[in-house]
PDB file of C-alpha atoms in Angstrom:
ATOM      1  CA  MET Z 278     -11.818 -15.220  -7.549  1.00 60.00           C
ATOM      2  CA  VAL Z 279      -8.036 -14.937  -7.212  1.00 61.00           C
ATOM      3  CA  PHE Z 280      -8.303 -15.375  -3.197  1.00 61.00           C
ATOM      4  CA  ALA Z 281      -9.917 -18.983  -3.812  1.00 68.00           C
ATOM      5  CA  ARG Z 282      -6.787 -19.872  -6.202  1.00 66.00           C
ATOM      6  CA  LEU Z 283      -4.412 -18.996  -3.492  1.00 67.00           C
ATOM      7  CA  SER Z 284      -6.355 -19.995  -0.444  1.00 69.00           C
ATOM      8  CA  HIS Z 285      -4.755 -23.451  -0.466  1.00 69.00           C
ATOM      9  CA  ARG Z 286      -1.150 -21.938   0.104  1.00 70.00           C
ATOM     10  CA  LEU Z 287      -2.008 -19.850   3.300  1.00 73.00           C
ATOM     11  CA  THR Z 288      -1.566 -20.407   6.604  1.00 76.00           C
ATOM     12  CA  ASP Z 289      -5.075 -20.556   8.559  1.00 79.00           C
ATOM     13  CA  GLU Z 290      -4.382 -17.323  10.472  1.00 77.00           C
ATOM     14  CA  LEU Z 291      -3.745 -15.307   7.196  1.00 79.00           C
ATOM     15  CA  ARG Z 292      -6.643 -17.017   5.568  1.00 78.00           C
ATOM     16  CA  VAL Z 293      -8.987 -15.789   8.534  1.00 78.00           C
ATOM     17  CA  LEU Z 294      -7.520 -12.302   8.210  1.00 79.00           C
ATOM     18  CA  LEU Z 295      -8.055 -12.163   4.569  1.00 79.00           C
ATOM     19  CA  ASP Z 296     -11.589 -13.523   4.917  1.00 79.00           C
ATOM     20  CA  TYR Z 297     -12.600 -10.530   7.178  1.00 75.00           C
ATOM     21  CA  GLY Z 298     -10.743  -7.986   5.242  1.00 76.00           C
ATOM     22  CA  LEU Z 299     -12.622  -9.266   1.826  1.00 78.00           C
ATOM     23  CA  ASP Z 300     -15.986 -10.177   3.059  1.00 77.00           C
ATOM     24  CA  ASP Z 301     -17.960  -6.896   2.545  1.00 72.00           C
ATOM     25  CA  GLU Z 302     -17.148  -5.818  -1.014  1.00 71.00           C
ATOM     26  CA  THR Z 303     -19.319  -2.613  -0.430  1.00 70.00           C
ATOM     27  CA  ARG Z 304     -16.778  -0.950   1.826  1.00 73.00           C
ATOM     28  CA  PRO Z 305     -13.208  -0.818   1.994  1.00 76.00           C
ATOM     29  CA  PRO Z 306     -11.593  -2.694   4.623  1.00 79.00           C
ATOM     30  CA  ARG Z 307     -10.577  -0.526   7.793  1.00 83.00           C
ATOM     31  CA  VAL Z 308      -8.481  -1.649  10.469  1.00 86.00           C
ATOM     32  CA  SER Z 309     -11.219  -0.720  13.102  1.00 88.00           C
ATOM     33  CA  ARG Z 310     -13.654  -2.823  11.642  1.00 84.00           C
ATOM     34  CA  LEU Z 311     -11.489  -5.763  11.418  1.00 84.00           C
ATOM     35  CA  MET Z 312     -10.376  -5.427  15.096  1.00 87.00           C
ATOM     36  CA  GLU Z 313     -13.993  -5.045  15.961  1.00 87.00           C
ATOM     37  CA  ARG Z 314     -14.917  -8.350  14.181  1.00 83.00           C
ATOM     38  CA  LEU Z 315     -12.010 -10.308  15.534  1.00 84.00           C
ATOM     39  CA  HIS Z 316     -12.729  -8.836  19.021  1.00 89.00           C
ATOM     40  CA  VAL Z 317      -9.191  -7.766  19.446  1.00 90.00           C
ATOM     41  CA  SER Z 318      -7.186  -4.683  20.312  1.00 92.00           C
ATOM     42  CA  ARG Z 319      -5.364  -2.521  17.992  1.00 91.00           C
ATOM     43  CA  ARG Z 320      -2.021  -3.899  19.377  1.00 92.00           C
ATOM     44  CA  SER Z 321      -3.376  -7.549  19.218  1.00 91.00           C
ATOM     45  CA  PHE Z 322      -4.332  -7.076  15.610  1.00 87.00           C
ATOM     46  CA  ALA Z 323      -1.055  -5.685  14.648  1.00 89.00           C
ATOM     47  CA  ALA Z 324       0.730  -8.745  16.253  1.00 90.00           C
ATOM     48  CA  ARG Z 325      -1.466 -10.893  14.609  1.00 85.00           C
ATOM     49  CA  VAL Z 326      -1.009  -9.312  11.167  1.00 85.00           C
ATOM     50  CA  LYS Z 327       3.067  -9.281  11.825  1.00 85.00           C
ATOM     51  CA  SER Z 328       2.744 -13.151  12.629  1.00 84.00           C
ATOM     52  CA  VAL Z 329       1.384 -13.879   9.118  1.00 82.00           C
ATOM     53  CA  GLY Z 330       4.188 -11.877   7.465  1.00 79.00           C
ATOM     54  CA  ALA Z 331       2.751  -8.506   6.763  1.00 80.00           C
ATOM     55  CA  ALA Z 332       4.551  -5.439   7.504  1.00 81.00           C
ATOM     56  CA  SER Z 333       1.573  -3.555   9.062  1.00 85.00           C
ATOM     57  CA  PRO Z 334      -2.252  -3.647   9.248  1.00 87.00           C
ATOM     58  CA  HIS Z 335      -2.168  -1.118   6.492  1.00 87.00           C
ATOM     59  CA  THR Z 336      -0.296  -3.197   4.135  1.00 86.00           C
ATOM     60  CA  LEU Z 337      -2.568  -6.050   4.823  1.00 86.00           C
ATOM     61  CA  LEU Z 338      -5.417  -3.882   3.932  1.00 87.00           C
ATOM     62  CA  ASN Z 339      -3.924  -2.594   0.746  1.00 87.00           C
ATOM     63  CA  TRP Z 340      -3.510  -6.403  -0.304  1.00 87.00           C
ATOM     64  CA  CYS Z 341      -7.251  -6.786   0.646  1.00 85.00           C
ATOM     65  CA  LEU Z 342      -7.880  -4.021  -1.692  1.00 86.00           C
ATOM     66  CA  VAL Z 343      -5.718  -5.426  -4.589  1.00 86.00           C
ATOM     67  CA  LEU Z 344      -7.337  -8.933  -4.505  1.00 84.00           C
ATOM     68  CA  ARG Z 345     -10.887  -7.064  -4.503  1.00 84.00           C
ATOM     69  CA  ALA Z 346      -9.708  -5.010  -7.781  1.00 84.00           C
ATOM     70  CA  VAL Z 347      -8.159  -8.232  -9.393  1.00 81.00           C
ATOM     71  CA  ASN Z 348     -11.453  -9.850  -8.877  1.00 81.00           C
ATOM     72  CA  LEU Z 349     -13.423  -6.776 -10.282  1.00 82.00           C
ATOM     73  CA  LEU Z 350     -11.346  -6.656 -13.454  1.00 80.00           C
ATOM     74  CA  GLU Z 351     -11.163 -10.397 -14.137  1.00 78.00           C
ATOM     75  CA  HIS Z 352     -15.226 -10.734 -13.675  1.00 80.00           C
ATOM     76  CA  THR Z 353     -16.598  -7.614 -14.983  1.00 83.00           C
ATOM     77  CA  ARG Z 354     -16.048  -4.807 -17.820  1.00 82.00           C
ATOM     78  CA  HIS Z 355     -16.046  -1.988 -15.338  1.00 85.00           C
ATOM     79  CA  PRO Z 356     -13.688   0.885 -16.271  1.00 86.00           C
ATOM     80  CA  VAL Z 357     -10.623   1.442 -14.237  1.00 84.00           C
ATOM     81  CA  GLU Z 358     -12.274   4.685 -12.709  1.00 85.00           C
ATOM     82  CA  GLU Z 359     -15.486   2.308 -11.783  1.00 88.00           C
ATOM     83  CA  VAL Z 360     -12.994  -0.209 -10.220  1.00 86.00           C
ATOM     84  CA  GLY Z 361     -11.424   2.428  -8.287  1.00 86.00           C
ATOM     85  CA  ARG Z 362     -14.553   3.870  -7.043  1.00 86.00           C
ATOM     86  CA  ARG Z 363     -15.895   0.526  -6.071  1.00 86.00           C
ATOM     87  CA  LEU Z 364     -12.767  -0.019  -3.875  1.00 85.00           C
ATOM     88  CA  GLY Z 365     -13.429   3.286  -2.129  1.00 85.00           C
ATOM     89  CA  LEU Z 366     -10.239   4.981  -3.560  1.00 86.00           C
ATOM     90  CA  SER Z 367     -10.180   8.759  -4.584  1.00 86.00           C
ATOM     91  CA  GLY Z 368      -9.478   8.241  -7.989  1.00 82.00           C
ATOM     92  CA  ALA Z 369      -8.311   6.070 -11.017  1.00 83.00           C
ATOM     93  CA  HIS Z 370      -4.807   7.515 -10.360  1.00 88.00           C
ATOM     94  CA  VAL Z 371      -4.840   5.973  -6.846  1.00 90.00           C
ATOM     95  CA  PHE Z 372      -5.834   2.657  -8.106  1.00 87.00           C
ATOM     96  CA  ARG Z 373      -3.284   2.728 -10.813  1.00 88.00           C
ATOM     97  CA  GLU Z 374      -0.555   3.608  -8.123  1.00 91.00           C
ATOM     98  CA  LEU Z 375      -1.880   0.966  -5.962  1.00 89.00           C
ATOM     99  CA  LEU Z 376      -1.823  -2.003  -8.419  1.00 87.00           C
ATOM    100  CA  LYS Z 377       2.046  -0.730  -9.574  1.00 88.00           C
ATOM    101  CA  ARG Z 378       3.122  -0.663  -6.161  1.00 90.00           C
ATOM    102  CA  TYR Z 379       2.045  -3.988  -5.205  1.00 87.00           C
ATOM    103  CA  LEU Z 380       1.970  -6.065  -8.433  1.00 85.00           C
ATOM    104  CA  GLY Z 381       4.077  -4.112 -10.823  1.00 85.00           C
ATOM    105  CA  ARG Z 382       1.345  -4.055 -13.221  1.00 82.00           C
ATOM    106  CA  THR Z 383      -1.334  -1.712 -14.414  1.00 81.00           C
ATOM    107  CA  PRO Z 384      -5.252  -2.425 -14.419  1.00 81.00           C
ATOM    108  CA  ARG Z 385      -5.025  -3.224 -18.180  1.00 76.00           C
ATOM    109  CA  HIS Z 386      -2.523  -5.883 -17.765  1.00 73.00           C
ATOM    110  CA  LEU Z 387      -4.804  -7.582 -15.130  1.00 72.00           C
ATOM    111  CA  GLN Z 388      -7.914  -7.766 -17.087  1.00 66.00           C
ATOM    112  CA  ASP Z 389      -6.491 -10.728 -18.845  1.00 67.00           C
ATOM    113  CA  PRO Z 390      -7.643 -14.096 -16.820  1.00 63.00           C
ATOM    114  CA  LYS Z 391      -4.357 -15.692 -17.262  1.00 67.00           C
ATOM    115  CA  ASP Z 392      -2.427 -13.070 -15.192  1.00 68.00           C
ATOM    116  CA  TRP Z 393      -3.910 -14.222 -11.993  1.00 66.00           C
ATOM    117  CA  ARG Z 394      -0.599 -16.071 -11.642  1.00 71.00           C
ATOM    118  CA  THR Z 395       1.289 -12.695 -11.283  1.00 75.00           C
ATOM    119  CA  VAL Z 396      -1.121 -11.733  -8.296  1.00 77.00           C
ATOM    120  CA  VAL Z 397      -0.929 -14.926  -6.628  1.00 73.00           C
ATOM    121  CA  ASP Z 398       3.247 -15.216  -6.784  1.00 77.00           C
ATOM    122  CA  ALA Z 399       3.165 -11.469  -5.577  1.00 79.00           C
ATOM    123  CA  PHE Z 400       1.102 -12.025  -2.529  1.00 79.00           C
ATOM    124  CA  ILE Z 401       2.720 -15.213  -1.709  1.00 73.00           C
ATOM    125  CA  GLY Z 402       6.036 -13.378  -2.075  1.00 76.00           C
ATOM    126  CA  PHE Z 403       4.479 -10.711   0.346  1.00 75.00           C
ATOM    127  CA  VAL Z 404       4.037 -13.120   2.715  1.00 71.00           C
ATOM    128  CA  GLY Z 405       7.469 -14.786   2.525  1.00 65.00           C
ATOM    129  CA  ARG Z 406       6.328 -17.982   1.258  1.00 48.00           C
ATOM    130  CA  GLY Z 407       7.316 -18.151  -2.539  1.00 38.00           C
ATOM    131  CA  PRO Z 408       8.284 -16.199  -5.781  1.00 36.00           C
ATOM    132  CA  THR Z 409       7.489 -12.499  -6.010  1.00 38.00           C
ATOM    133  CA  ALA Z 410       6.260 -11.120  -9.158  1.00 36.00           C
ATOM    134  CA  PRO Z 411       8.297  -9.533 -11.659  1.00 38.00           C
ATOM    135  CA  GLY Z 412       8.545  -5.637 -11.360  1.00 38.00           C
TER     136      GLY Z 412
END
């Protein structure tokens, strides 16, 4: 999984937040569920998220969806519509827009296993610890 490829470049706090955001692939990540699992208030959760470089909890959860999506695209032959459905998104167009906004890529571009570097660079750039992916 892409997360395993970038895990060594993350702070301990960010790794914990992502672990909670990525652990249940049967349901989309939700702020309320993560707060409950971490035993923190909304305010504390927002502060933790900001401390790792994320603009907001919503942004961090979208990154969790992106990382899940890349994993599904890389390891399955599911069509884009199925990947979007598995992520809990309302349609393939929402899925495409999510990837375009966060990675500057379409799902088709990410089916190449060599493109994981784009994801890692974009995510590391997102948290302010490295290069950003080309747009």
